[in-house]
Short mmCIF file of C-alpha atoms in Angstrom, two decimals:
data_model
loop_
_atom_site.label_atom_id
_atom_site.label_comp_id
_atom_site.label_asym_id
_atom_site.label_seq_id
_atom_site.Cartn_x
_atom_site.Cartn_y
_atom_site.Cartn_z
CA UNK A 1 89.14 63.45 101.98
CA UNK A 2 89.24 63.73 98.44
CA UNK A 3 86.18 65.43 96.73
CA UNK A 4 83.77 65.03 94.45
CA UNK A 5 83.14 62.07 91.88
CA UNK A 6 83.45 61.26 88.50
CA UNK A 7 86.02 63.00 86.76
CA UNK A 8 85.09 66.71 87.09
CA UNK A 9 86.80 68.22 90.18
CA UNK A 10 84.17 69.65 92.78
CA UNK A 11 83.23 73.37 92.93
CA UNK A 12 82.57 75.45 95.88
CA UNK A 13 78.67 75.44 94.52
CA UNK A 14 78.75 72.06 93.69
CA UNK A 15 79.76 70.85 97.06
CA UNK A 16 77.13 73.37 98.97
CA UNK A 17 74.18 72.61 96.02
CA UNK A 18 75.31 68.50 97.35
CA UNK A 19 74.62 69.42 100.93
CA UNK A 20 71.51 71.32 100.21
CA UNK A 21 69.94 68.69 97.95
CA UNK A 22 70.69 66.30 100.98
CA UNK A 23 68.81 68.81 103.23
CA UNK A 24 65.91 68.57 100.70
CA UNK A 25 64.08 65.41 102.55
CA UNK A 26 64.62 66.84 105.92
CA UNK A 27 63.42 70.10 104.77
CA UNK A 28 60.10 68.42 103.14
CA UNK A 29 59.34 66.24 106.03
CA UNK A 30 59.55 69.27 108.21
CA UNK A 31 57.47 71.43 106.17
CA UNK A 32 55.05 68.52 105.78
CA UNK A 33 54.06 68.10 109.13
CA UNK A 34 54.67 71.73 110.51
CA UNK A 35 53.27 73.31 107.37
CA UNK A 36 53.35 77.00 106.80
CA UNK A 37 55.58 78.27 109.70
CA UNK A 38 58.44 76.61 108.89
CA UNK A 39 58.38 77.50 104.96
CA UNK A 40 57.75 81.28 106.19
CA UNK A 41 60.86 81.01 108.45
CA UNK A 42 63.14 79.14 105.50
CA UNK A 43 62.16 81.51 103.07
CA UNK A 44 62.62 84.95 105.11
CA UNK A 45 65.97 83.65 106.68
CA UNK A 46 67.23 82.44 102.83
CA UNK A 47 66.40 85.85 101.34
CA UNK A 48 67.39 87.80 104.81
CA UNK A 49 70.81 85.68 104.21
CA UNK A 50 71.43 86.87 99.94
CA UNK A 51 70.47 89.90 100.63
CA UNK A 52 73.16 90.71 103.61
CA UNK A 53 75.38 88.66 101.17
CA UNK A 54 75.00 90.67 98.28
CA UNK A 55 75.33 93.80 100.78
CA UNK A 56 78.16 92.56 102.00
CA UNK A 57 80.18 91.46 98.72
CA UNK A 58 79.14 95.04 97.63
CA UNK A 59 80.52 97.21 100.88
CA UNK A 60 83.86 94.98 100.39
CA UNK A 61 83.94 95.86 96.80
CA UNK A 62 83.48 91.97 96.05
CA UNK A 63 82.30 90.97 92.97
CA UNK A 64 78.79 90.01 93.99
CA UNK A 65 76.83 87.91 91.78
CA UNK A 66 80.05 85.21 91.06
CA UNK A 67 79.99 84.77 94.71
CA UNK A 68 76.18 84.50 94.91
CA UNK A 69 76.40 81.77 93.06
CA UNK A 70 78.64 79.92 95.68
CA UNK A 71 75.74 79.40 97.79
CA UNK A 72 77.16 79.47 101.04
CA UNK A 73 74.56 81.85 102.31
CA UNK A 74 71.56 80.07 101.67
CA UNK A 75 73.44 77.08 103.29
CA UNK A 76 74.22 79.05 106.48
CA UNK A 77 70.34 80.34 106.76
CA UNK A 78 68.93 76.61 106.18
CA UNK A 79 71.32 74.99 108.84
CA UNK A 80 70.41 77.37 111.08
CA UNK A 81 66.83 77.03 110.72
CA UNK A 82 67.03 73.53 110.69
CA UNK A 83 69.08 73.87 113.89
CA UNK A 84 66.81 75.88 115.57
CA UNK A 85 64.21 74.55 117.79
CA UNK A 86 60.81 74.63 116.22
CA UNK A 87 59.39 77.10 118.70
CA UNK A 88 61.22 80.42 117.47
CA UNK A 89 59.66 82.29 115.32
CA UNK A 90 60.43 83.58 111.58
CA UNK A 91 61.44 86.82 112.42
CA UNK A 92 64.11 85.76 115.31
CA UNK A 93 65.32 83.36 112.97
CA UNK A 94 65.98 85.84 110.43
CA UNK A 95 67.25 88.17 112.58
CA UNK A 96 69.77 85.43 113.67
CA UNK A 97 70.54 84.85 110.21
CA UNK A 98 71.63 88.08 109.79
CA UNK A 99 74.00 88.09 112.68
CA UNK A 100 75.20 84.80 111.44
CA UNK A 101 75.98 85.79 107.71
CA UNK A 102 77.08 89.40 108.33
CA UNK A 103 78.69 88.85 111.98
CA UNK A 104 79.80 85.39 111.88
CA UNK A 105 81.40 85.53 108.15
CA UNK A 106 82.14 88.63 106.81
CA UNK A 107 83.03 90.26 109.80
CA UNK A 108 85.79 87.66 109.71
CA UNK A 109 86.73 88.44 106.31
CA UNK A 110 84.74 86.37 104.11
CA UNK A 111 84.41 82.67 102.53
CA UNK A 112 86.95 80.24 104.06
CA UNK A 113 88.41 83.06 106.68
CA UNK A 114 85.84 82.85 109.56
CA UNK A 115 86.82 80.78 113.09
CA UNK A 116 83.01 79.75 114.15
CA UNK A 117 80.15 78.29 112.20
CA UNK A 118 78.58 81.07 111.16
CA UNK A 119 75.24 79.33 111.69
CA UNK A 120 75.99 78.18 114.78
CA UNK A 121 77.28 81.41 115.71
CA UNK A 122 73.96 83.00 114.93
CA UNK A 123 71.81 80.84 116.81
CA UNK A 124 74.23 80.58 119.95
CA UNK A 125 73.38 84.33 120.31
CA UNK A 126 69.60 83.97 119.63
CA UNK A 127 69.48 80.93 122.21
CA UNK A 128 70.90 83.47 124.58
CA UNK A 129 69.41 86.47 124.43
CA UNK A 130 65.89 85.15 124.05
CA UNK A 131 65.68 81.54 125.45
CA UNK A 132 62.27 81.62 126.81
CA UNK A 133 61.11 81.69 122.84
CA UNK A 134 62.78 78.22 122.42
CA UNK A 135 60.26 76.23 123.93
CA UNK A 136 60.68 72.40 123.68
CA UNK A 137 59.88 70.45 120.32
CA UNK A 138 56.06 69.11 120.51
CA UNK A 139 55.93 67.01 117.23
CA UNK A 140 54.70 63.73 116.94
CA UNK A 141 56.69 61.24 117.66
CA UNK A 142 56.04 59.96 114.18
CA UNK A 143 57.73 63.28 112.75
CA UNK A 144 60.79 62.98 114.45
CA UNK A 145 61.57 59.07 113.71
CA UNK A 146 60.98 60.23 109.58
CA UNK A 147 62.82 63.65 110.18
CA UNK A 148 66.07 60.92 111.76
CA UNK A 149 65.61 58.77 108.49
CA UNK A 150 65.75 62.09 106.41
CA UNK A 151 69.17 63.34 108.62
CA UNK A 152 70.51 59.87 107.85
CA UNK A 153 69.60 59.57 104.43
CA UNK A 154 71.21 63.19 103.89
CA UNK A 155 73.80 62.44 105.85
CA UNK A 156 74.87 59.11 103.77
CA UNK A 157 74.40 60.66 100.79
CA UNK A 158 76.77 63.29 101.46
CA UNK A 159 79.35 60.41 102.25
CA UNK A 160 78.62 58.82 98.84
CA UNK A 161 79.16 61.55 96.84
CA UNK A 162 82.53 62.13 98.85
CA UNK A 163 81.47 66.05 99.97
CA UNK A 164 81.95 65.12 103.59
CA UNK A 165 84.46 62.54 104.94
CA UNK A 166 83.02 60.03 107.55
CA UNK A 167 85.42 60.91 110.52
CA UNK A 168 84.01 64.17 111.86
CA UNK A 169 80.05 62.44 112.26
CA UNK A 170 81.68 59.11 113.44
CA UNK A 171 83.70 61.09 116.16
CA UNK A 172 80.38 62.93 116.99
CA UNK A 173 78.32 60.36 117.49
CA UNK A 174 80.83 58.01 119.67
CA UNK A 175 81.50 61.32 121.60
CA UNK A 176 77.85 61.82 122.26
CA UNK A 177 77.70 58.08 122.69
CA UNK A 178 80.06 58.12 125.27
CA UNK A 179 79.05 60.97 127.23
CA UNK A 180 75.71 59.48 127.08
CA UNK A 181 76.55 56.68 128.73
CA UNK A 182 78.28 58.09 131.43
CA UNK A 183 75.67 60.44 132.71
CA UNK A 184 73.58 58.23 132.35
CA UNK A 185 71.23 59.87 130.00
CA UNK A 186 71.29 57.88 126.99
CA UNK A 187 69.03 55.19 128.02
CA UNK A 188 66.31 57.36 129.10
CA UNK A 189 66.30 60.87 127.98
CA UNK A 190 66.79 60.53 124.39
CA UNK A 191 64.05 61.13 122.25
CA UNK A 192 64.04 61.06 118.69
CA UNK A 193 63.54 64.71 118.63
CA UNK A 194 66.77 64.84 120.10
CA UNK A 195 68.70 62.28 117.84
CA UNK A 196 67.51 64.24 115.10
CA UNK A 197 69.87 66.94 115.88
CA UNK A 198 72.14 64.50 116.87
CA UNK A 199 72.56 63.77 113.43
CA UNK A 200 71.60 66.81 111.81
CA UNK A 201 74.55 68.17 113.21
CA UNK A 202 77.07 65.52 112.72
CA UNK A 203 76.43 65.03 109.29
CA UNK A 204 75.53 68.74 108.18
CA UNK A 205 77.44 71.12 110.66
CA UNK A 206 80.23 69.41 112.34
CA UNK A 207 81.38 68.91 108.89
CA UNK A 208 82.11 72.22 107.56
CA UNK A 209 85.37 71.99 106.15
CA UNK A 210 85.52 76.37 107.08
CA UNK A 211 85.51 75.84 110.72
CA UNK A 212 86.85 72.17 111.25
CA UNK A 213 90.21 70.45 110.99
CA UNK A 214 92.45 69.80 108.09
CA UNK A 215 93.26 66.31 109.03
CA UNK A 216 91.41 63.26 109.42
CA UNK A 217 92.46 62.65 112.98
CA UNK A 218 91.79 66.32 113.77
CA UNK A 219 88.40 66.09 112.46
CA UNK A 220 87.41 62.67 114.35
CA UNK A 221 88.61 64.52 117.58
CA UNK A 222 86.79 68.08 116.48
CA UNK A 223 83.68 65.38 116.11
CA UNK A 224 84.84 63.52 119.47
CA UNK A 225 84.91 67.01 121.63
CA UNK A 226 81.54 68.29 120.11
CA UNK A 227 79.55 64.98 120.97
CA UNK A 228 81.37 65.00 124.35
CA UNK A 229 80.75 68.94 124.90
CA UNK A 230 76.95 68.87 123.98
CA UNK A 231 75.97 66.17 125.83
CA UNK A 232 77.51 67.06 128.66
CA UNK A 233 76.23 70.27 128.62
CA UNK A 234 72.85 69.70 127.96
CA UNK A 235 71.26 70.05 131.00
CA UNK A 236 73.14 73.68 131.53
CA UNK A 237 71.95 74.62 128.06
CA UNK A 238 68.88 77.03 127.27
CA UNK A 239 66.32 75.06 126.03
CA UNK A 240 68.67 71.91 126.50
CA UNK A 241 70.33 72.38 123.16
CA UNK A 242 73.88 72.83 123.53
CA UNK A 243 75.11 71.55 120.48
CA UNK A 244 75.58 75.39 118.77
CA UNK A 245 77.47 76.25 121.64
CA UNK A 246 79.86 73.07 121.63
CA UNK A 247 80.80 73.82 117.94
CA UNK A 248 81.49 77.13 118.45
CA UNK A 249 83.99 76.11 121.92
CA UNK A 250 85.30 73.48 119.15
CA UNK A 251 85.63 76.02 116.39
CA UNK A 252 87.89 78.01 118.73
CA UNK A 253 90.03 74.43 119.61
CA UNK A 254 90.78 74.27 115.95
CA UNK A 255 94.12 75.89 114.87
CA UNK A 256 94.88 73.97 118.33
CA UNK A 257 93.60 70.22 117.17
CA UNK A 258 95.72 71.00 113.78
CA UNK A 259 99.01 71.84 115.02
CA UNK A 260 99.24 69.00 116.99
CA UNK A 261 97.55 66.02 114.17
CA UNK A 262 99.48 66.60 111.03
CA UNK A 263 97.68 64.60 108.26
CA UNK A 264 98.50 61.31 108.37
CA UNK A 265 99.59 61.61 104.66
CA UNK A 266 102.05 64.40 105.13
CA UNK A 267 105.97 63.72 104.66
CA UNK A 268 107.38 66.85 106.22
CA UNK A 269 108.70 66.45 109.61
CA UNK A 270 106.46 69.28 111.80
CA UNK A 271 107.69 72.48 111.92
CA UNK A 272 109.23 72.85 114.85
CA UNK A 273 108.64 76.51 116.66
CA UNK A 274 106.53 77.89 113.79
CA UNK A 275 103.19 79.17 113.78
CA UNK A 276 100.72 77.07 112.11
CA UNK B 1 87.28 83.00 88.72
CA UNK B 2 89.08 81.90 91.94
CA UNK B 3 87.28 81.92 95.26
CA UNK B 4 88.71 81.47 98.97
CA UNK B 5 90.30 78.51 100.29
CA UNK B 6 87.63 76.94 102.10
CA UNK B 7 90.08 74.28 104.17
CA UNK B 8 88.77 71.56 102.25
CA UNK B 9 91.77 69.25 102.82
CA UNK B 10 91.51 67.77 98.67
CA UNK B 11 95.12 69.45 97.85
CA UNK B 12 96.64 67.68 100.79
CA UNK B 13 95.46 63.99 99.54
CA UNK B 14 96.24 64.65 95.74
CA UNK B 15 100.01 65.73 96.26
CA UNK B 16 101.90 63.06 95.74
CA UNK B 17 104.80 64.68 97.73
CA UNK B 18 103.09 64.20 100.83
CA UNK B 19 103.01 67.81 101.21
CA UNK B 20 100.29 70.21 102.44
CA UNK B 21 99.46 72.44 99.68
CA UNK B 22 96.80 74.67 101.59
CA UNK B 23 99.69 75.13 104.10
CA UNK B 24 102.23 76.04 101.84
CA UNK B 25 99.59 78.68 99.91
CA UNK B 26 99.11 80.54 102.90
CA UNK B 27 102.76 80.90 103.51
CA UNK B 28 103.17 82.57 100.75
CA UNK B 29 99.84 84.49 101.02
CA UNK B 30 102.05 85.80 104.10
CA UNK B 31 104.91 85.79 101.96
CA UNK B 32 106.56 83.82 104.66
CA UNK B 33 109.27 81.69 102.63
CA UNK B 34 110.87 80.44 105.92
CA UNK B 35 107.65 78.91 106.52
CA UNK B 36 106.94 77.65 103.37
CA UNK B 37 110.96 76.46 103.13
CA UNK B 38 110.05 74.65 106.24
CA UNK B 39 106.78 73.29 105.10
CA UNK B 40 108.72 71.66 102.21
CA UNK B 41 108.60 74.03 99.04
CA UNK B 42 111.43 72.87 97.61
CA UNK B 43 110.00 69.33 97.73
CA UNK B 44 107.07 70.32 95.29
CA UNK B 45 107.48 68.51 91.99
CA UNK B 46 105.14 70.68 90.44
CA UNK B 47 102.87 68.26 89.25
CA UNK B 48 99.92 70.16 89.60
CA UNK B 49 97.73 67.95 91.14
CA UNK B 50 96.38 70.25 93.85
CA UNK B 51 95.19 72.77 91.27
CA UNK B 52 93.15 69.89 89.46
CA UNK B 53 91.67 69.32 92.97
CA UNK B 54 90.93 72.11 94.38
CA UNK B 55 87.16 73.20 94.41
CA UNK B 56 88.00 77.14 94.81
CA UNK B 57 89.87 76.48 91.45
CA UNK B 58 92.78 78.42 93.19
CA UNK B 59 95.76 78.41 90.66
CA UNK B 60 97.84 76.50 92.92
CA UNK B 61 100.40 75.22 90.72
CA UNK B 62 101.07 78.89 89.48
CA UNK B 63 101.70 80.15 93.04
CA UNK B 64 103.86 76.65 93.72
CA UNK B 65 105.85 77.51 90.92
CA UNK B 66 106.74 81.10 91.56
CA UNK B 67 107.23 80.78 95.39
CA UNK B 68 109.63 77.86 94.87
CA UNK B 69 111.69 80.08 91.81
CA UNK B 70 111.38 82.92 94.67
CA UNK B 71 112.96 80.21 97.20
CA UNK B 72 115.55 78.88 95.56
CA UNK B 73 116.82 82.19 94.17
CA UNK B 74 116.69 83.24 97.93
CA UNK B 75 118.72 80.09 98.51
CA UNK B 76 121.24 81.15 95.97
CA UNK B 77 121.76 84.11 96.76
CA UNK B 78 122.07 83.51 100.64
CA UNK B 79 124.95 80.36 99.69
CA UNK B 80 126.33 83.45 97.13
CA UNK B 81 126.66 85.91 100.25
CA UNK B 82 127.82 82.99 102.55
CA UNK B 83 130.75 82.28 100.13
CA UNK B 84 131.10 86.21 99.89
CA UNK B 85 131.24 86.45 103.94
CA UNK B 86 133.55 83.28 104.27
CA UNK B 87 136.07 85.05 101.80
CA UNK B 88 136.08 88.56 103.34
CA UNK B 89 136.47 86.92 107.07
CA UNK B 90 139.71 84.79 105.39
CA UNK B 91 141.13 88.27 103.85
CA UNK B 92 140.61 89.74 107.03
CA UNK B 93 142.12 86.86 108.93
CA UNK B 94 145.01 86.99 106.34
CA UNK B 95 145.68 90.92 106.37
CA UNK B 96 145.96 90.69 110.11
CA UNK B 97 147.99 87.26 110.18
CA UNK B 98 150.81 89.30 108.13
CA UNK B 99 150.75 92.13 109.94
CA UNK B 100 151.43 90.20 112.70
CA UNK B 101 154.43 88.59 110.71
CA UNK B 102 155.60 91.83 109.86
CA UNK B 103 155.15 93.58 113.43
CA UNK B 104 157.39 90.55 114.33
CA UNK B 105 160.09 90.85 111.68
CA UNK B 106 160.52 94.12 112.55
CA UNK B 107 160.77 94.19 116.35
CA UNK B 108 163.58 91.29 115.40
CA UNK B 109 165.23 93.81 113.41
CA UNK B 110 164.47 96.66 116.01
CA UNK B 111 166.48 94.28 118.96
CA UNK B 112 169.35 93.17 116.37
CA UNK B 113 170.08 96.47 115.80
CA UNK B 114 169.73 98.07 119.19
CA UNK B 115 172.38 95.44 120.09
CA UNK B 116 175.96 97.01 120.45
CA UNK B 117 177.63 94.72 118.53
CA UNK B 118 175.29 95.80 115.56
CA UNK B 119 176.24 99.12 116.46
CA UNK B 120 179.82 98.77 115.95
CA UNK B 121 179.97 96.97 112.90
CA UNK B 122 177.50 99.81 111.76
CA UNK B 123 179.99 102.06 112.71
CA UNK B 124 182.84 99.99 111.49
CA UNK B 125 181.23 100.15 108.17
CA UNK B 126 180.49 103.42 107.90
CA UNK B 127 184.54 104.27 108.88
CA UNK B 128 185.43 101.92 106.60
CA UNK B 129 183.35 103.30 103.41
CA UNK B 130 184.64 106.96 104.41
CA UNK B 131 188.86 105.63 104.29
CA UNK B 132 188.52 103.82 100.77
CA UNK B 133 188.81 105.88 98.17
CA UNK B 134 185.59 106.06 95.98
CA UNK B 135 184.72 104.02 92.97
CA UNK B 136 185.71 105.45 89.65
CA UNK B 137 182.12 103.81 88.10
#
């Protein structure tokens, strides 16, 4: 996957500002229709997310504002509020965002060093410990088909612009396909509210370069296992949202996945016996 | 200002040695040159293609370039104490080989003179040297 266009090379901010600006419609269709709540909960968990950022860079003796600028954090607070079910409130979500930014990143050392989605980390914890608050999405049906488009649209624009390849959503989506079909659910249980994460995550999460494979077979089966994984799961799930908690068992499959699918690319004959 | 590998992939599909530079970078984070030997180093033409990639702006080309000088010194001086090994193990070989010869020559010498006819032309010799008169040089 080669990124970035034109003839600058990509930054690190350039490639989160790309996935944030392809958030932007998903993020205005929610706030249009669930108004106030969800801006309150964006905003806190953004400014929850620089501000244990900024802490964090400083306690490591980081330089702080160059990495600021990376954007990273606010990335990891919107995905996870977009993850979230709309039911939790502002102040869980922030609190999650603060387990997922200070736990689920620096803990681990930093930018480009952690082994889970740090977003996905912090809302696998706040599913647990308090999944009565995650009561089911109520919106119209009318807000979930445009909040679908707005995935999509994000989601394709990302591809255009080359900041995510296409095998990691494609192996999603024929993983959750697949598993779909064969318990049955597909046909009847899907809503749109449900598709919506479908594709949130496919496009947005499952494609974090951080946490996924090197290699573009690696990263259609990463996709693959977390479509399989979630749907499968779903009925166990709290709230039955199980996608954070198939990314995270996929995060951990990883170093796994790219030992054994060396870029197709590569002319080195594996390693034999070494660690990856 | 360079920033953490973020496992992007971009190095891999700009080197035009097939080789995997994010691989090869953490190698020698670990300073690991077996690894990176392994990983195919030596291969790297240097081109500097993953550098112009890379969205951490990590000075790839730099590292490339030092770990490989580091590796193929390594590999010099590991054929230089190879030769040095080979040659020590021949002198050894050699040093015993002609003490062996010489262990032999002498036990020859040891049974050809224990022999009694050695004896008695010893002894003839010696009788002989004491009867002629001496040399007038």
């Amino acid at each position: 996957m080669s990124i970035g266009t034109g003839n600058r090379p990509a930054s690190v901010r350039s490639l989160m500002a790309w996935a944030l600006i392809a958030l932007l419609p998903a993020m205005l269709v929610r706030a249009w229709f669930e108004g106030a709540g969800f801006l309150i909960a964006l905003t806190s968990s953004i400014a929850v997310a620089v501000l244990v950022e900024a802490a964090a860079r400083h306690l490591r003796a980081l330089p702080v504002r160059v990495h600021l600028r990376e954007l990273s954090a606010v990335l990891t607070a919107v995905l996870l509020v977009m993850a979230a079910p709309d039911a939790i409130g502002a102040t869980s979500l922030a609190a999650a965002t603060l387990l997922a930014v200070a736990v689920g990143k620096h803990a681990f050392g930093g930018l480009g060093e952690n082994l889970f989605n740090p977003a996905m980390l912090g809302l696998a914890v706040l599913l647990l410990i308090a999944p009565d608050a995650a009561g089911s999405t109520t919106e119209a049906l009318g807000h979930a088909r445009v909040l679908c488009g707005a995935y999509l649209l994000g989601g394709l624009l990302l591809m255009w612009r080359k900041v995510i390849g296409w095998h990691a959503p494609l192996g999603l989506l024929a993983g959750a396909a697949a598993a779909g079909v064969a318990s049955g659910a597909l046909g009847t249980e899907l809503s749109y509210a449900d598709f919506a994460t479908v594709l949130l995550v496919a496009f947005f999460i499952a494609t974090d370069p951080v946490t996924g494979c090197l290699s573009r077979r690696g990263r259609l089966c990463f996709g693959f296992g977390v479509g399989v994984v979630a749907v499968s799961l779903q009925s166990k799930a709290p709230n039955g949202n199980a996608w954070p908690f198939a990314i995270l068992l996929l995060n951990f499959a990883v170093p796994w996945l790219d030992h054994h699918s060396r870029p197709a690319r590569s002319r080195i004959p594996r390693p034999q016996g070494l660690a990856p | 200002m360079e920033l953490p590998c973020i496992r992007c992939g971009a190095c891999a599909d700009a080197c035009p040695a097939g080789l995997q530079p994010q691989q090869l970078l953490w190698d020698l984070r670990a300073a690991d040159l077996d690894a990176a030997q392994a990983h195919g180093l030596l291969s790297c033409e240097q081109c500097g293609a993953c550098d112009t990639v890379c969205p951490s702006r990590i000075a790839l080309h730099a590292r490339f370039i030092a770990g490989g000088n580091a590796l193929a010194e390594r590999v010099l001086l590991m054929s230089q104490a190879d030769a040095a090994r080979l040659r020590f193990e021949k002198r050894n070989a050699r040093l015993l080989r002609e003490s062996d010869e010489r262990a032999e020559r002498e036990l020859k010498l040891a049974e050809r003179s224990a022999s009694s006819d050695a004896v008695a032309a010893a002894i003839e010799r010696v009788r002989a040297r004491r009867q002629r008169p001496p040399d007038p040089s």
